[in-house]
XYZ file of N, CA and C in Angstrom:
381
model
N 0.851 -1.163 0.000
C 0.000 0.000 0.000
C 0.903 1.233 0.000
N 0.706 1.733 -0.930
C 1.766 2.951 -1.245
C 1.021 4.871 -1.199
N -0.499 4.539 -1.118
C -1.084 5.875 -0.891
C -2.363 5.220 -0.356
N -2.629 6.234 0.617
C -4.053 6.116 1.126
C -4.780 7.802 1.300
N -6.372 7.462 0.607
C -7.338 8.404 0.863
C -8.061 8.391 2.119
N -8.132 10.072 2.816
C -9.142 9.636 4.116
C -9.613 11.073 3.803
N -11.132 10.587 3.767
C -12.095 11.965 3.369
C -12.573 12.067 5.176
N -12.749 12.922 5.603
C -13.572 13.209 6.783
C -14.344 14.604 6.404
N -16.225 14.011 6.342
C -17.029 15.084 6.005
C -17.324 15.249 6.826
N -17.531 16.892 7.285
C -18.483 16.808 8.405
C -19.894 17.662 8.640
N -20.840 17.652 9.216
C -22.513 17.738 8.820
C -22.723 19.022 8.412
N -23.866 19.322 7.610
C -23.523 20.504 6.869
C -24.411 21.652 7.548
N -23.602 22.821 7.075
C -23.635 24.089 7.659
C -22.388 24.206 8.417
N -21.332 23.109 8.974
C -20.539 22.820 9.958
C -19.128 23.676 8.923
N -18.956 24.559 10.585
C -17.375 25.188 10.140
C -15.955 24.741 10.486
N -15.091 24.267 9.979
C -13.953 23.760 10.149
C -13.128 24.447 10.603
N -12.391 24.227 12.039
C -11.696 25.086 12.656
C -10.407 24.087 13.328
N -9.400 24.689 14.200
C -8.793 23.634 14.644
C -8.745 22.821 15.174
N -9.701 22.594 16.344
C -10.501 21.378 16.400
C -10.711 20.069 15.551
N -11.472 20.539 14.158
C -11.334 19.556 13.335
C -10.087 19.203 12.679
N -9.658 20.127 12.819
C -7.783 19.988 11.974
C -6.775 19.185 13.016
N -7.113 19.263 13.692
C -6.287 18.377 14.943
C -6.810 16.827 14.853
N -8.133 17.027 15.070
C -9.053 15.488 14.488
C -8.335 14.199 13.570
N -8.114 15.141 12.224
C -7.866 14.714 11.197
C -6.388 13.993 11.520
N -5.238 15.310 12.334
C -4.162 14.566 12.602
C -4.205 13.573 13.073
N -4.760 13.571 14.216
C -4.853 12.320 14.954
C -5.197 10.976 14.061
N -6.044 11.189 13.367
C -6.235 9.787 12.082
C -5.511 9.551 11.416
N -4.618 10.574 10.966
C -3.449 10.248 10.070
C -1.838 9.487 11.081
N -2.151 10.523 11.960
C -0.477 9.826 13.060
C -1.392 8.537 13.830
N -2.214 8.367 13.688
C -2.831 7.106 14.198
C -2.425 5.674 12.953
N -3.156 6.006 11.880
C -2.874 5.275 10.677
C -1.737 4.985 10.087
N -0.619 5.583 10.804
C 0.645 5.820 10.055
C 1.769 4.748 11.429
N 0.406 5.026 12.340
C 1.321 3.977 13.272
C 1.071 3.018 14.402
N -0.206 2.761 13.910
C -0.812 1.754 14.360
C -0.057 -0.003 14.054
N 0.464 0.024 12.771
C 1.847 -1.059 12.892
C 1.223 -2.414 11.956
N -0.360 -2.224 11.177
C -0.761 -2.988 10.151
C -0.854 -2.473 9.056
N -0.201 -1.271 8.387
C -0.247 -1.232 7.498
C 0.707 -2.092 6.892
N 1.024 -2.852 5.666
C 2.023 -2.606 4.899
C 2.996 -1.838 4.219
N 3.974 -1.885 4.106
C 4.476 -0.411 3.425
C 4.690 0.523 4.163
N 4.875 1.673 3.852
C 5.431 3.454 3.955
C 4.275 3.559 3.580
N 2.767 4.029 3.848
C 1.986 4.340 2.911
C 2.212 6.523 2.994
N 1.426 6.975 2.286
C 1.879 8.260 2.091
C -0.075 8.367 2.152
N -0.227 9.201 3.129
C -2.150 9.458 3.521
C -2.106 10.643 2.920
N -3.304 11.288 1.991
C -3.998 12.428 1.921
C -4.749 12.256 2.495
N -5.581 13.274 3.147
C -6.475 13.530 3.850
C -7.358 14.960 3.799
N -8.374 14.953 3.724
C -9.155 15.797 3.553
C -10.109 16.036 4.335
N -10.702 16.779 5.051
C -11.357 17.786 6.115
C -12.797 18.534 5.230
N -13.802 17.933 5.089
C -15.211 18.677 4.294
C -15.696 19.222 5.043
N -15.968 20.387 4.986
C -17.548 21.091 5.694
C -17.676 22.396 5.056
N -18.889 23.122 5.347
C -19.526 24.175 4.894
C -18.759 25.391 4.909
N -17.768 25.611 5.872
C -17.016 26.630 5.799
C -15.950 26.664 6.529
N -14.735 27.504 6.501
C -13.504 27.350 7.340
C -13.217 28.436 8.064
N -13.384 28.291 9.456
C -13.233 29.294 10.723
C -11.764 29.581 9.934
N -11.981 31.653 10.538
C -11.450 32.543 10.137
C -9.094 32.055 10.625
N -9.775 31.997 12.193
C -8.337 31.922 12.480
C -7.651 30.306 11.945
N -8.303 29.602 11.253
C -7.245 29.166 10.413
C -6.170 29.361 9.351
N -7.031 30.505 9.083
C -5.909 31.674 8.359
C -5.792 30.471 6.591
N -4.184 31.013 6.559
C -3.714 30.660 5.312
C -2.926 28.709 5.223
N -3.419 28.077 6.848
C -2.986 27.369 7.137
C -3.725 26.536 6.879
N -4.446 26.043 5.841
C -5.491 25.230 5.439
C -4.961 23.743 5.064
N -3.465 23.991 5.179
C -3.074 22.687 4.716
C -2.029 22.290 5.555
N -1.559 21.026 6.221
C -0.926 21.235 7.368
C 0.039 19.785 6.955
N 1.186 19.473 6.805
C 2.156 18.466 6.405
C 1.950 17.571 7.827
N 2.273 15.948 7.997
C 2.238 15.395 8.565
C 3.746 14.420 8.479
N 4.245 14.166 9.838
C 5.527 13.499 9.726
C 6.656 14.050 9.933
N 7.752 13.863 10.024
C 9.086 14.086 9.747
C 9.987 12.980 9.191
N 10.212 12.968 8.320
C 9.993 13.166 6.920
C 8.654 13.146 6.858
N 7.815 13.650 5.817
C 6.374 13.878 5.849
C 5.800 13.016 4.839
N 4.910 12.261 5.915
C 4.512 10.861 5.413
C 3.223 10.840 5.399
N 2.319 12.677 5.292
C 1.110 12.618 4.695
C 0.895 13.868 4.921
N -0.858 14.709 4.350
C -0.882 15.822 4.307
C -2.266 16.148 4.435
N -2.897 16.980 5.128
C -4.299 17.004 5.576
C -4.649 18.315 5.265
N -5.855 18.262 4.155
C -5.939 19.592 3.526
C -7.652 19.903 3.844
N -8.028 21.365 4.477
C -9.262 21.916 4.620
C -9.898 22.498 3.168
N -11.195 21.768 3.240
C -11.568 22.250 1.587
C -13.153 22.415 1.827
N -13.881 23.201 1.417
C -15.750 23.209 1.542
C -16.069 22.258 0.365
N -17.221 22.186 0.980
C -18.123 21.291 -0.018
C -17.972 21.801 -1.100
N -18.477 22.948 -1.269
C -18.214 23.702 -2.611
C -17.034 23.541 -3.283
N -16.144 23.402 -3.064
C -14.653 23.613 -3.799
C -14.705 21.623 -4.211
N -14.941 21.021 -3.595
C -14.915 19.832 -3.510
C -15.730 19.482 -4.794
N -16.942 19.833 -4.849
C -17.733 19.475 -5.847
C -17.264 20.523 -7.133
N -16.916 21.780 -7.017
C -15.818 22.319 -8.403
C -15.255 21.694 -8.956
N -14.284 20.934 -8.202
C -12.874 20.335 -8.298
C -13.343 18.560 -8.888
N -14.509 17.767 -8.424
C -14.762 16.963 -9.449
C -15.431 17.437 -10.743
N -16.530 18.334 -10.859
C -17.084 18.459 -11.737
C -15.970 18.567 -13.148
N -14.648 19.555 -12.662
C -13.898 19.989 -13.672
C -13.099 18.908 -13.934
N -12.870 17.478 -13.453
C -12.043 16.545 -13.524
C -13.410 15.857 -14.510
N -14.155 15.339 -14.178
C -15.391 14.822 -14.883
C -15.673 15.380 -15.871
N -15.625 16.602 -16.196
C -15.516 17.507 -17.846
C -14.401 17.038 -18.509
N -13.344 17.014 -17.973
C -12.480 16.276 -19.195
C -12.452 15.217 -19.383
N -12.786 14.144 -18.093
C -13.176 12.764 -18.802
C -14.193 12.900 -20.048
N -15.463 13.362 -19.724
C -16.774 13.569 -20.716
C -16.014 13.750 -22.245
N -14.946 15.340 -22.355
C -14.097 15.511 -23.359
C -13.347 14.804 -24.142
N -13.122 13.695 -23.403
C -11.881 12.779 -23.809
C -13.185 11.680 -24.075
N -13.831 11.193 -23.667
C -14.696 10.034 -23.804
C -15.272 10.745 -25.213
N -15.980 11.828 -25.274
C -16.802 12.277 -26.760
C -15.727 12.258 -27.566
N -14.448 12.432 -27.702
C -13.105 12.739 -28.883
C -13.130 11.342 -28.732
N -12.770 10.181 -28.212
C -12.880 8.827 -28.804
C -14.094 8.365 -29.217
N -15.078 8.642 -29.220
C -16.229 7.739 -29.592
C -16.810 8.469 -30.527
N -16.497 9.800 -30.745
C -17.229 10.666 -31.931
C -17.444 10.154 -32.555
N -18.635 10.203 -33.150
C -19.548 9.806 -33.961
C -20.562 8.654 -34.158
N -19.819 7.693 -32.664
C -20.460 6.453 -32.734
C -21.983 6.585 -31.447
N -23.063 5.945 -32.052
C -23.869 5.769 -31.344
C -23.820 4.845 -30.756
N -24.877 4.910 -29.602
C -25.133 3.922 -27.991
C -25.252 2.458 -29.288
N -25.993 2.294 -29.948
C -25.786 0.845 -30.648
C -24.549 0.670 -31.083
N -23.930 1.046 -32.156
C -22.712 0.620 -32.564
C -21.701 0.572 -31.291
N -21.464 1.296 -30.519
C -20.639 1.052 -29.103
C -20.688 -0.476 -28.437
N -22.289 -0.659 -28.717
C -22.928 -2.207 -27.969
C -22.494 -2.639 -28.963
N -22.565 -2.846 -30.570
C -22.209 -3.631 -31.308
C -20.688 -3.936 -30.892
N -20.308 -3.431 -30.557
C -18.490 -3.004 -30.940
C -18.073 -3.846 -29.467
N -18.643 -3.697 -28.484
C -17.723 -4.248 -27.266
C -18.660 -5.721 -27.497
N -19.575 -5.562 -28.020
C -20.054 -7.276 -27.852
C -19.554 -8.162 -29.455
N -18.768 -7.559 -29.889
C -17.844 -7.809 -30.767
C -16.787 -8.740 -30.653
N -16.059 -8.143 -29.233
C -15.052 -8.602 -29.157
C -15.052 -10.306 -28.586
N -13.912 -10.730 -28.804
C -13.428 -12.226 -28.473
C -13.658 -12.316 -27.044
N -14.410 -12.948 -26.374
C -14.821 -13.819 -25.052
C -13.238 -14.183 -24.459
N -13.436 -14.318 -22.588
C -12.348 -14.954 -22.204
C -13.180 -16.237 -22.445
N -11.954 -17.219 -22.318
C -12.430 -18.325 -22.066
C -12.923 -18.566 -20.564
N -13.833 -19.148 -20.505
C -13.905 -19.460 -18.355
C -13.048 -20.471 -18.072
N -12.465 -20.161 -17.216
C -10.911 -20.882 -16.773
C -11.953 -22.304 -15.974
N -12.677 -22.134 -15.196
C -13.331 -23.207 -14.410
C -14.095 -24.229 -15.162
N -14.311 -23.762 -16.407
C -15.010 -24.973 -17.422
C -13.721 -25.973 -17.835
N -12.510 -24.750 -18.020
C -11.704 -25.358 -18.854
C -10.852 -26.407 -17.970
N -11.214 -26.449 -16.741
C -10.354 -27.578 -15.381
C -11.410 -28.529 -15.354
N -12.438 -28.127 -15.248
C -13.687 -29.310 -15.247
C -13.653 -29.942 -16.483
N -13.491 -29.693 -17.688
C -13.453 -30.477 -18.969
C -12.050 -31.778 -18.892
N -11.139 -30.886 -18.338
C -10.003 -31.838 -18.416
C -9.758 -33.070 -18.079
């Protein structure tokens, strides 16, 4: 295990302050050494809610470790749902530039086209 995701949302209208930013550490220096992971894993971590108390200032993102072996970043719902929508637009982009021009049938024609695996469990039972 070489990266791990940890989303922590929290209920909405809810403002993220240091409190919750301390939270988050604790899950990450918890996870990092609790002693079942496999690996060095390297945690992002992310902190959701409706808004981010003032005196967190410019410190929205806070490194974990020495050497730093993860990173816990404050983000609103809003920015959260920006930030897929605009990742999901270029999939959409890239999915319409390969398939241009082909319709929902020919697509079905086309993947039910292709060559079958064989089923490995017929092929031990036949033997």
């Amino acid at each position: 295990m070489r990266r791990i995701l940890l989303i922590e949302l929290k209920k909405g209208k809810s403002t993220i302050g240091r409190d919750e930013l301390t939270q988050a550490n604790n899950y990450v220096d918890d996870l990092l050494n609790c002693g079942l992971l496999d690996g060095d894993p390297y945690i992002n971590a992310y902190v959701v809610g409706h808004r981010f108390d003032s005196r967190i200032g410019n410190s929205r993102i806070r490194k974990v470790g020495d050497p730093e072996k993860g990173r816990i970043e404050v983000i609103t719902y809003s920015q959260l749902v920006r930030t897929a929508q605009q990742r999901l637009f270029k999939l959409k982009n890239e999915l319409n530039t390969r398939y241009k021009g082909l319709t929902d049938e020919t697509i079905v024609q086309k993947v039910l086209d292709e060559p079958e695996q064989m089923n490995l469990f017929e092929a031990t039972e036949s033997a």
